[in-house]
Tab-separated table of C-alpha atoms and ligand atoms in Angstrom:
chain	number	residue	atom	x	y	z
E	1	UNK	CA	100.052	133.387	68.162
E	2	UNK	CA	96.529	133.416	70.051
E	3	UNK	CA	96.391	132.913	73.153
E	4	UNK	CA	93.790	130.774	74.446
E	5	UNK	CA	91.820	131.167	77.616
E	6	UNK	CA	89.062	128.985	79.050
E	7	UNK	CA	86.851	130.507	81.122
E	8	UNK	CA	84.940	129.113	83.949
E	9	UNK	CA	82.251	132.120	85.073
E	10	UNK	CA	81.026	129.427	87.973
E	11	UNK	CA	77.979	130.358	91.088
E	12	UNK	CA	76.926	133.526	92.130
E	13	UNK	CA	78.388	136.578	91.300
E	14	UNK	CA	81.104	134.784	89.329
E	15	UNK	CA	79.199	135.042	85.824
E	16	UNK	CA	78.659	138.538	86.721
E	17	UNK	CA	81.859	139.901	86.922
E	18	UNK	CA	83.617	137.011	84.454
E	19	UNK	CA	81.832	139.181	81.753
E	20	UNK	CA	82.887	142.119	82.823
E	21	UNK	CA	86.445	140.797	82.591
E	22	UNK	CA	86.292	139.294	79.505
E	23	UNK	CA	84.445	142.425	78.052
E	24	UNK	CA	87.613	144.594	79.464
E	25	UNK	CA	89.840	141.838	78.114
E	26	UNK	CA	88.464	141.524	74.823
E	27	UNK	CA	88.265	145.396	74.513
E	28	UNK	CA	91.872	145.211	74.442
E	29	UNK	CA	92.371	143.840	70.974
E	30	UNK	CA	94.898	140.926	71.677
E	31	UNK	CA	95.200	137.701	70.100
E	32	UNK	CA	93.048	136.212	72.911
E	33	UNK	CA	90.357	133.692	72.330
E	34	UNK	CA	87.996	133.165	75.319
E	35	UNK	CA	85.876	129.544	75.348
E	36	UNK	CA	83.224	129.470	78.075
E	37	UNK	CA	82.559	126.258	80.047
E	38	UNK	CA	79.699	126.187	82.615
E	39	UNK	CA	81.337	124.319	85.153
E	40	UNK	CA	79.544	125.076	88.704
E	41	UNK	CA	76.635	124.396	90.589
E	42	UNK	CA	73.714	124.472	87.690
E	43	UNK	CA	75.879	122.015	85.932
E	44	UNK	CA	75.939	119.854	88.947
E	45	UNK	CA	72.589	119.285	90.091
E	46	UNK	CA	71.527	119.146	86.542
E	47	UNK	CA	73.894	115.950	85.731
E	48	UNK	CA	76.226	115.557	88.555
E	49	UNK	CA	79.002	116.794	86.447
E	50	UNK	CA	81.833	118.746	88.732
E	51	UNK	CA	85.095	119.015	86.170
E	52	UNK	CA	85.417	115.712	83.652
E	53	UNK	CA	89.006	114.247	83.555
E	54	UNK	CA	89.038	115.079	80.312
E	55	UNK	CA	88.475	118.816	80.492
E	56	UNK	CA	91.683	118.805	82.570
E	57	UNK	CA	93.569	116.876	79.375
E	58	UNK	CA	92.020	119.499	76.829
E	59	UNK	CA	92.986	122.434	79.257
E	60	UNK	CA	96.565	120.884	79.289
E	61	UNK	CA	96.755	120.531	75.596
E	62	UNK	CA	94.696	123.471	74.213
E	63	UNK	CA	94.910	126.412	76.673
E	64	UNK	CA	96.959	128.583	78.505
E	65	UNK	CA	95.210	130.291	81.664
E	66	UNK	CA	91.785	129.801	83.115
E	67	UNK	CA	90.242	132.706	83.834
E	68	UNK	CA	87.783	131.816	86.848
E	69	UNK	CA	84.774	133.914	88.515
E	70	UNK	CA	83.969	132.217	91.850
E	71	UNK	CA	82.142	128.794	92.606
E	72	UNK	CA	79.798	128.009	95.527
E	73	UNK	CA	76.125	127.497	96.218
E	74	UNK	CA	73.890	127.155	99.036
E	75	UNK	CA	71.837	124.425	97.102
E	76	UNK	CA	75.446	122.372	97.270
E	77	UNK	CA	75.310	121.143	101.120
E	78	UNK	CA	79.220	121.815	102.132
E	79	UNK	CA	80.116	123.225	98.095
E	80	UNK	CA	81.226	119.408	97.356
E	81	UNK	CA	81.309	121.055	93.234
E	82	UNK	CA	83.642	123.947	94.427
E	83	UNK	CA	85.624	121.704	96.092
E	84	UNK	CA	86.385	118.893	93.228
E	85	UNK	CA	86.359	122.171	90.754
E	86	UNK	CA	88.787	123.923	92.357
E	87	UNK	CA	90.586	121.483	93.930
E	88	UNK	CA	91.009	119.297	90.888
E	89	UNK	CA	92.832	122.310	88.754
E	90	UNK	CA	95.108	123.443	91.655
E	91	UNK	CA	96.353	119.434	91.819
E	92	UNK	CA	96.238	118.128	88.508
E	93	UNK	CA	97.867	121.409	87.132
E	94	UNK	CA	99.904	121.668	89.918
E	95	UNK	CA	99.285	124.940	90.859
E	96	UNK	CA	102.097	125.558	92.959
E	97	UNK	CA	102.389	129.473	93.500
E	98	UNK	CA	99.004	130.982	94.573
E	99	UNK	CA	100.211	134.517	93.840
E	100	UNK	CA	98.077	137.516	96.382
E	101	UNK	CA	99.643	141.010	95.294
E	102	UNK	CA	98.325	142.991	98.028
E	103	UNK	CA	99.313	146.224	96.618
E	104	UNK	CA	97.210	149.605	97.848
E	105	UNK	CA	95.332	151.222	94.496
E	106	UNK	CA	94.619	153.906	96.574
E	107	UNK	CA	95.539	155.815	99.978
E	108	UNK	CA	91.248	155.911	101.009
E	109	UNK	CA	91.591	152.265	100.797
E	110	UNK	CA	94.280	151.747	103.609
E	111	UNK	CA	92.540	150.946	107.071
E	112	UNK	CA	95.949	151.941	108.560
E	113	UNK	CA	96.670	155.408	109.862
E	114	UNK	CA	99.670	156.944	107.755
E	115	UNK	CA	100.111	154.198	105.654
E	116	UNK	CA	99.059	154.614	102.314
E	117	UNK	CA	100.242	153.745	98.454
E	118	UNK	CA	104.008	153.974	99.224
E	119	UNK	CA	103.892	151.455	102.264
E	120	UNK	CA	101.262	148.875	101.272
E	121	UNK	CA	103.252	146.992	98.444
E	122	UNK	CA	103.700	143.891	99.240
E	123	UNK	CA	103.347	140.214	96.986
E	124	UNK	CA	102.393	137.019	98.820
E	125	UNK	CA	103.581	133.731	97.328
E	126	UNK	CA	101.728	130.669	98.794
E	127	UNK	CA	102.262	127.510	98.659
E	128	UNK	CA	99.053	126.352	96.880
E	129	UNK	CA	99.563	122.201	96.685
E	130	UNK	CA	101.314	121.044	99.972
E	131	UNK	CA	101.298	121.624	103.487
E	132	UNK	CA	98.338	120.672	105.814
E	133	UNK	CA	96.181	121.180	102.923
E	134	UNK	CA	96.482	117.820	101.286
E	135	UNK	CA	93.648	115.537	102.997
E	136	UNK	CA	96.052	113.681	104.897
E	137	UNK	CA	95.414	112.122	108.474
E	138	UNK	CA	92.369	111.069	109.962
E	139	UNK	CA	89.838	110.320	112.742
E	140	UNK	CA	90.208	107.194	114.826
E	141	UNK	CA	87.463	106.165	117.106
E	142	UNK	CA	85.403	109.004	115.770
E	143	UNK	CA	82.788	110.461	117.625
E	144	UNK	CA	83.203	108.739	121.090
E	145	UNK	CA	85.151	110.356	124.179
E	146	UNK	CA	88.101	108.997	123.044
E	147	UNK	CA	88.439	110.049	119.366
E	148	UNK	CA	91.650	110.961	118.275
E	149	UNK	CA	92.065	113.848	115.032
E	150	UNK	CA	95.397	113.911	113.058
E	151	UNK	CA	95.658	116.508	110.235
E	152	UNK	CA	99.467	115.626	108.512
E	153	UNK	CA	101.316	118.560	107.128
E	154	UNK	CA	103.490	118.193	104.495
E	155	UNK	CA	106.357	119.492	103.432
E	156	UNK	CA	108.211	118.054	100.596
E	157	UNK	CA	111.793	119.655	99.814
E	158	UNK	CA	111.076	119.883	96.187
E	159	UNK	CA	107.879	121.432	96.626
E	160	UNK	CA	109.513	124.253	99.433
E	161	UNK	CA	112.207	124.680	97.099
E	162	UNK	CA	110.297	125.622	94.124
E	163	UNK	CA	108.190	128.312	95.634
E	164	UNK	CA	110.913	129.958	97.507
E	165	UNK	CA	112.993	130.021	93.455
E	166	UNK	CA	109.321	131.255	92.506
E	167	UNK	CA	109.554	134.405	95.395
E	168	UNK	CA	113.126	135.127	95.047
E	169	UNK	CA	112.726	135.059	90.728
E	170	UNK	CA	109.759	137.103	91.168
E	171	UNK	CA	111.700	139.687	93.192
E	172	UNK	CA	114.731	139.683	90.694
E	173	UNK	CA	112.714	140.285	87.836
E	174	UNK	CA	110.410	143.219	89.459
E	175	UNK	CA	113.502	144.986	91.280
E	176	UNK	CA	112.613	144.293	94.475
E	177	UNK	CA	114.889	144.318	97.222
E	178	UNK	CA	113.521	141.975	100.094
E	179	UNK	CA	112.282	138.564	100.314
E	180	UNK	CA	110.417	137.506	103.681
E	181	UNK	CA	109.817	133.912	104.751
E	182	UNK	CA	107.148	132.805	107.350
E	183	UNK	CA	107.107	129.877	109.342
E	184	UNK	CA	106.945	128.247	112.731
E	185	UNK	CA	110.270	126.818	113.185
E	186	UNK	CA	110.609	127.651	116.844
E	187	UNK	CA	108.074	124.528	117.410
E	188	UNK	CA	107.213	123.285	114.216
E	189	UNK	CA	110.893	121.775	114.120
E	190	UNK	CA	110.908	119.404	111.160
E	191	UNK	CA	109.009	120.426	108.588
E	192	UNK	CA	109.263	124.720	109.278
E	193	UNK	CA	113.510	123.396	109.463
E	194	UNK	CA	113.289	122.271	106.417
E	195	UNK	CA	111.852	125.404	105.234
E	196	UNK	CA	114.434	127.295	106.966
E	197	UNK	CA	117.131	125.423	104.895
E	198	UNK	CA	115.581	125.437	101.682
E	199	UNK	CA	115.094	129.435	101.848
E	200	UNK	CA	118.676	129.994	103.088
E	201	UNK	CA	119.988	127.545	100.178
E	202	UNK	CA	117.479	129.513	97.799
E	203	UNK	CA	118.749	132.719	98.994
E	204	UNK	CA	122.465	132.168	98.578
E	205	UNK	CA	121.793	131.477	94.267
E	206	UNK	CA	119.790	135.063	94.842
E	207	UNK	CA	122.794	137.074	96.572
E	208	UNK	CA	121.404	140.408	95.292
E	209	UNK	CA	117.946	140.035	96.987
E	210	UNK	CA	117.962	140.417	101.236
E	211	UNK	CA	116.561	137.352	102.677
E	212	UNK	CA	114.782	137.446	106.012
E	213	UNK	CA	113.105	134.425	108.137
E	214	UNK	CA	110.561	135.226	110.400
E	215	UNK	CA	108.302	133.222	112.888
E	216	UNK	CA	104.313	134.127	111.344
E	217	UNK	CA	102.943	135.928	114.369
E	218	UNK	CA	105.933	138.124	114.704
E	219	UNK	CA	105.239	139.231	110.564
E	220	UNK	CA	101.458	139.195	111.644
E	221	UNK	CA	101.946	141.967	113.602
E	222	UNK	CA	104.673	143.925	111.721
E	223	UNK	CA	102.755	143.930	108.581
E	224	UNK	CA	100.358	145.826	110.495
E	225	UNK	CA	102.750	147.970	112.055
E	226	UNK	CA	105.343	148.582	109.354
E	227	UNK	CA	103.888	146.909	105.985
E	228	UNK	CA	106.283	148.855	103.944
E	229	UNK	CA	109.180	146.570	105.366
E	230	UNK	CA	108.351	143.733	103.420
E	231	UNK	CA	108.239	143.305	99.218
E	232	UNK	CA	107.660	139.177	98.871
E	233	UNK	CA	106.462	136.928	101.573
E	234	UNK	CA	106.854	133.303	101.301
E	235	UNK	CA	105.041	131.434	102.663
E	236	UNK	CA	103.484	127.747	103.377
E	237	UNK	CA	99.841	126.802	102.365
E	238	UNK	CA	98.090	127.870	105.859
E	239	UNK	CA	99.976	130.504	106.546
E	240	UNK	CA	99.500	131.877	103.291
E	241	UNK	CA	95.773	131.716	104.307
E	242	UNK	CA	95.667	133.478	106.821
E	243	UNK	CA	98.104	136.855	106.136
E	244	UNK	CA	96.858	136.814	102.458
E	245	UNK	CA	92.933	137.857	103.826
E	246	UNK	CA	95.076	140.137	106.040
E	247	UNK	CA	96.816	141.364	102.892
E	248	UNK	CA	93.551	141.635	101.525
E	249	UNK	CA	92.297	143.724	104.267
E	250	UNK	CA	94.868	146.087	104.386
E	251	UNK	CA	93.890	146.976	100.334
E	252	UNK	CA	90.713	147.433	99.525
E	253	UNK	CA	89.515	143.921	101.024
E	254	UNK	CA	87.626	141.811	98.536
E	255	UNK	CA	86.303	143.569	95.769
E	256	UNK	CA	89.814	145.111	94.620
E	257	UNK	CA	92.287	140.991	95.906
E	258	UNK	CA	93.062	139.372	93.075
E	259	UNK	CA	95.377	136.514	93.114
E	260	UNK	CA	96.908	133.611	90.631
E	261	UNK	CA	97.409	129.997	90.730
E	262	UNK	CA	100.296	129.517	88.679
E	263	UNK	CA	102.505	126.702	87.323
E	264	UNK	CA	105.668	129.174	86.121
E	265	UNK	CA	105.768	128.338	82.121
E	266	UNK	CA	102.798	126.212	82.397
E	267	UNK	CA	99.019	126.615	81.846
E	268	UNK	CA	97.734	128.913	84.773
E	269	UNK	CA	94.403	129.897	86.579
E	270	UNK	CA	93.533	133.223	87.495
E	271	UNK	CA	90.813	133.796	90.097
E	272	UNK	CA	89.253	137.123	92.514
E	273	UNK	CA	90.011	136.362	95.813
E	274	UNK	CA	86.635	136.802	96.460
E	275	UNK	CA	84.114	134.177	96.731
E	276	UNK	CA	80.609	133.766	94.959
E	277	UNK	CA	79.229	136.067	97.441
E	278	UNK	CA	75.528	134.037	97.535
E	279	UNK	CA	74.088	137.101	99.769
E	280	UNK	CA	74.670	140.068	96.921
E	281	UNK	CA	74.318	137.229	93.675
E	282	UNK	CA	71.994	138.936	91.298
E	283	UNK	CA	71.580	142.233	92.738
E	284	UNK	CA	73.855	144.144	90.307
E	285	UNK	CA	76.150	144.907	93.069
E	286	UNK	CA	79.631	142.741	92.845
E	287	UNK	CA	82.306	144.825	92.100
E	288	UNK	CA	83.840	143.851	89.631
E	289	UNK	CA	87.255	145.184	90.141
E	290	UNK	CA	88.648	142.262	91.552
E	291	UNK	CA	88.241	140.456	88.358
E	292	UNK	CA	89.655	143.144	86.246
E	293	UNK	CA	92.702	143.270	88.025
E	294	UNK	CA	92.889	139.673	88.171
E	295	UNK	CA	92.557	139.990	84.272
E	296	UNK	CA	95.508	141.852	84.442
E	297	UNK	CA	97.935	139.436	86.120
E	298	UNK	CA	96.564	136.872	83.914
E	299	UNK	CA	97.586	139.022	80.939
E	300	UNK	CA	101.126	139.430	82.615
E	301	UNK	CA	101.439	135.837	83.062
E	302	UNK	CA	100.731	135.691	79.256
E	303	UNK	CA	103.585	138.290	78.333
E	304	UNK	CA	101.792	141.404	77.968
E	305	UNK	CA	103.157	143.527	80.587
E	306	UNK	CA	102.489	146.813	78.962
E	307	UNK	CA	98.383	145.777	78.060
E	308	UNK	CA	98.505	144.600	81.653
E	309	UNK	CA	99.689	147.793	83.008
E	310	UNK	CA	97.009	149.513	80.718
E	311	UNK	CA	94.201	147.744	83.066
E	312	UNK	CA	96.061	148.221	86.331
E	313	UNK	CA	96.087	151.995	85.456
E	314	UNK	CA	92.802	151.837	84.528
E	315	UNK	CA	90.922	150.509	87.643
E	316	UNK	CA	93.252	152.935	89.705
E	317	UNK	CA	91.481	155.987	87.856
E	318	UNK	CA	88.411	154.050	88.232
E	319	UNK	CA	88.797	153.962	92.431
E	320	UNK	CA	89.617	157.081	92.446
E	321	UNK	CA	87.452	159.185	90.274
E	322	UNK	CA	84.874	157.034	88.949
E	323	UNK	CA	81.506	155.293	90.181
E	324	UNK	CA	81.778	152.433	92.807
E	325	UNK	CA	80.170	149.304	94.106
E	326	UNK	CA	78.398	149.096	97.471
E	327	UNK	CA	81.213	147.820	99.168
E	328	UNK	CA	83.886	150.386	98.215
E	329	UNK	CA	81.268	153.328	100.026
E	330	UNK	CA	82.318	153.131	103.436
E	331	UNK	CA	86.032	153.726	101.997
E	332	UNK	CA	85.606	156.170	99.442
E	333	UNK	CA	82.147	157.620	99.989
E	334	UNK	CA	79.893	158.259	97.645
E	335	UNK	CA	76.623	157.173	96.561
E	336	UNK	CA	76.613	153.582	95.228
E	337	UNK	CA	76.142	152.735	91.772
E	338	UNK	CA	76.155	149.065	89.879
E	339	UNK	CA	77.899	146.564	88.440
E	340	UNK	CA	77.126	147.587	85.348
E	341	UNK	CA	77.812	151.359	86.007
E	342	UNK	CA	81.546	150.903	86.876
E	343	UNK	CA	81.794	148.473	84.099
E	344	UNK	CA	81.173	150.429	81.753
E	345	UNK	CA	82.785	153.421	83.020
E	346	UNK	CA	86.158	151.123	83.295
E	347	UNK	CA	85.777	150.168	79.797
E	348	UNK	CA	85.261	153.691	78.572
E	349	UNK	CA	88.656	154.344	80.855
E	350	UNK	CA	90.335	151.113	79.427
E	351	UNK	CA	89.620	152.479	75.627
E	352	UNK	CA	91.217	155.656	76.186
E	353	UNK	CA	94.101	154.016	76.956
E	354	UNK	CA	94.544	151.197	73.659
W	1	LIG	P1	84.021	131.629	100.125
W	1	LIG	O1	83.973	130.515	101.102
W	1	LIG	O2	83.771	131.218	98.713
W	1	LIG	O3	85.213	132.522	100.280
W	1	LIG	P2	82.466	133.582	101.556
W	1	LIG	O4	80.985	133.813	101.629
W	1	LIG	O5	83.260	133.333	102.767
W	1	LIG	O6	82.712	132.482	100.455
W	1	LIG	P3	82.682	135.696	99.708
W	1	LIG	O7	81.749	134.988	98.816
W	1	LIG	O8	83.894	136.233	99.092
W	1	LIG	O9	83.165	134.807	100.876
W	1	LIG	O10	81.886	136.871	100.430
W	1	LIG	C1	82.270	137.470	101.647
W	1	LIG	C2	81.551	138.820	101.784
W	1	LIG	O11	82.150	139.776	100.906
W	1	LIG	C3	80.072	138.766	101.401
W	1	LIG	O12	79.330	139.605	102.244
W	1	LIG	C4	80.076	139.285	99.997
W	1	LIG	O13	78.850	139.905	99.639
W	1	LIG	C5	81.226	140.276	99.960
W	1	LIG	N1	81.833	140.270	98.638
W	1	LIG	C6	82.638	139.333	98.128
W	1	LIG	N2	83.016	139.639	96.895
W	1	LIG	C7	82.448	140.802	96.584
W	1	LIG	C8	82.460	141.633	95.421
W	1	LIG	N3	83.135	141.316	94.311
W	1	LIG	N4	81.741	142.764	95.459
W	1	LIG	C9	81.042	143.110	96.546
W	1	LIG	N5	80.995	142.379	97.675
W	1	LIG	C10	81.686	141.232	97.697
């Protein structure tokens, strides 16, 4: 069966390392077929177009992940495109895990002394399509002295419920020991309490996996002082935020964070964490790392764990003998070479390997 994957390349240095993915994909020899769509900011100040409702029906019907560069554009006052792009998927596929492994590739990566490899393994599972994320609230008497700003969080039971299943299945099936859960139930009493119950309900069906709640400043701090204590974090949509950049941080930082918006059993989107980087666009120097190993959980989403671990192994050997972007210097030293440099270099790795 062939798999098919729509790819969005989007602004900036999205195209640029999309086809460096797709190359590394492709080079693979799966049953993959990759459709390009040139959703972004071009497309919008040429027509207006941001993401027709009907591309959503064909993605539904036709495809099974979206493999996704980066949008955003100066031209765009406040990205309105990235938004309604983005946006629109995560909703109307309801998106509801936004997946962050934030797992070290290698010890010259880790900003923190004495941690390296064997310490820096953890997953972050976010809730991608609730929590103070949603739009709702509002300004009343807006701009005067006495305006009033109310941003509504919310927390639905069925929507907590099925991301903590997500974490704790996601731990069963990789043989990981711990689940973490971060919230603010000390003040945040009504909707963090219902997060509360929902994990420890989740956690009883999961008796095999330790299950830990934790207030999000206290696991702010301990991730930095003893990461290797945690496997999984769940986590709500802001919170998820803000320790997946720290996550991010703590690996590599952009150029190696790649993360998932998943629907488990459902069509998918797979995206760098990184974002069209407008100040580096065209210069030949995105890494494109980030994409690769987002390739790679997109291919594990699709089944093929062993191809997946082929790419994985791949970029490691890249970071650490190979040529590197601009950004990976101050880490690993080095003069700096291209886009096109490591990309090729990575492919040459990737074919050794199929
Ligand atoms: P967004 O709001 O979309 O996240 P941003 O400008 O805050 O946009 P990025 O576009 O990710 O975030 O860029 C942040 C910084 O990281 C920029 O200086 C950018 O050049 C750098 N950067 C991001 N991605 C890469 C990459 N793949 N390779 C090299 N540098 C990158």
């Amino acid at each position: 069966m062939t798999h098919r994957i729509a790819v969005i390349p989007g602004d900036g240095i999205g195209p640029e390392v999309a086809k460096v993915g797709v190359r590394l994909l492709e080079r693979i020899g799966l049953p993959l077929q990759f459709d390009w769509f040139d959703f972004g900011a071009d497309r919008y100040l040429k027509d207006g177009t941001i993401l027709p409702q009907d591309f959503l029906d064909t993605l539904r019907r036709d495809y099974d992940a979206v493999y996704f560069g980066a949008v955003g554009d100066p031209r765009v006052p406040g990205n309105e495109h990235a938004k309604g792009i983005l946006l629109a998927m995560r909703f109307e596929l309801d998106l509801y895990v936004n997946l962050r492994p934030c797992i070290l590739i290698d010890d010259r990566l880790s900003p923190l002394k004495g941690k390296g490899r064997n310490e820096l393994r953890f997953t972050v599972f976010r809730e991608n399509t609730e929590g103070l994320y949603t739009g709702a609230g509002g300004v009343f008497k807006k701009g005067t002295a006495d305006e009033v700003a109310q941003e509504i969080e919310i927390n639905t039971r069925k929507g907590v419920s099925r991301i903590c299943e997500a974490a704790f299945a996601f731990a069963e099936r990789r043989g990981m020991a711990r689940v973490c859960m971060a919230d603010k139930a000390n003040v945040l009493l009504f909707g963090h309490g219902l997060w509360r119950r929902v994990f420890a309900e989740t956690a009883q069906r999961h008796p095999a996996i330790q299950a830990k709640a934790m207030y999000v400043d206290a696991l702010a701090m301990d991730l930095i002082r003893q990461p290797e204590a945690y496997d999984v974090i769940v986590t709500n949509n802001l919170f998820g935020d803000i320790l997946t950049d720290l996550g991010a941080a703590l690996t590599g930082g952009l150029g190696v964070a790649a993360s998932g918006n998943i629907h488990p059993g459902r069509i998918s989107l797979f995206e760098p964490v990184h974002g069209s980087a407008p100040d580096i666009a065209g210069q030949g120097k995105a890494n494109p790392l980030a994409m690769a190993l987002t390739g790679a959980l997109m291919l594990e989403h699709l089944g093929y764990t062993r191809e997946a671990g082929l790419v994985q192994s791949a970029v490691e050997e890249q970071v650490r003998e190979g040529a590197r972007t601009p950004d990976l210097v101050p880490l690993l030293g080095g003069p700096a070479s291209s886009t096109e440099t490591v990309a090729a270099e990575l492919l040459d790795r990737l074919t050794a390997r199929t």
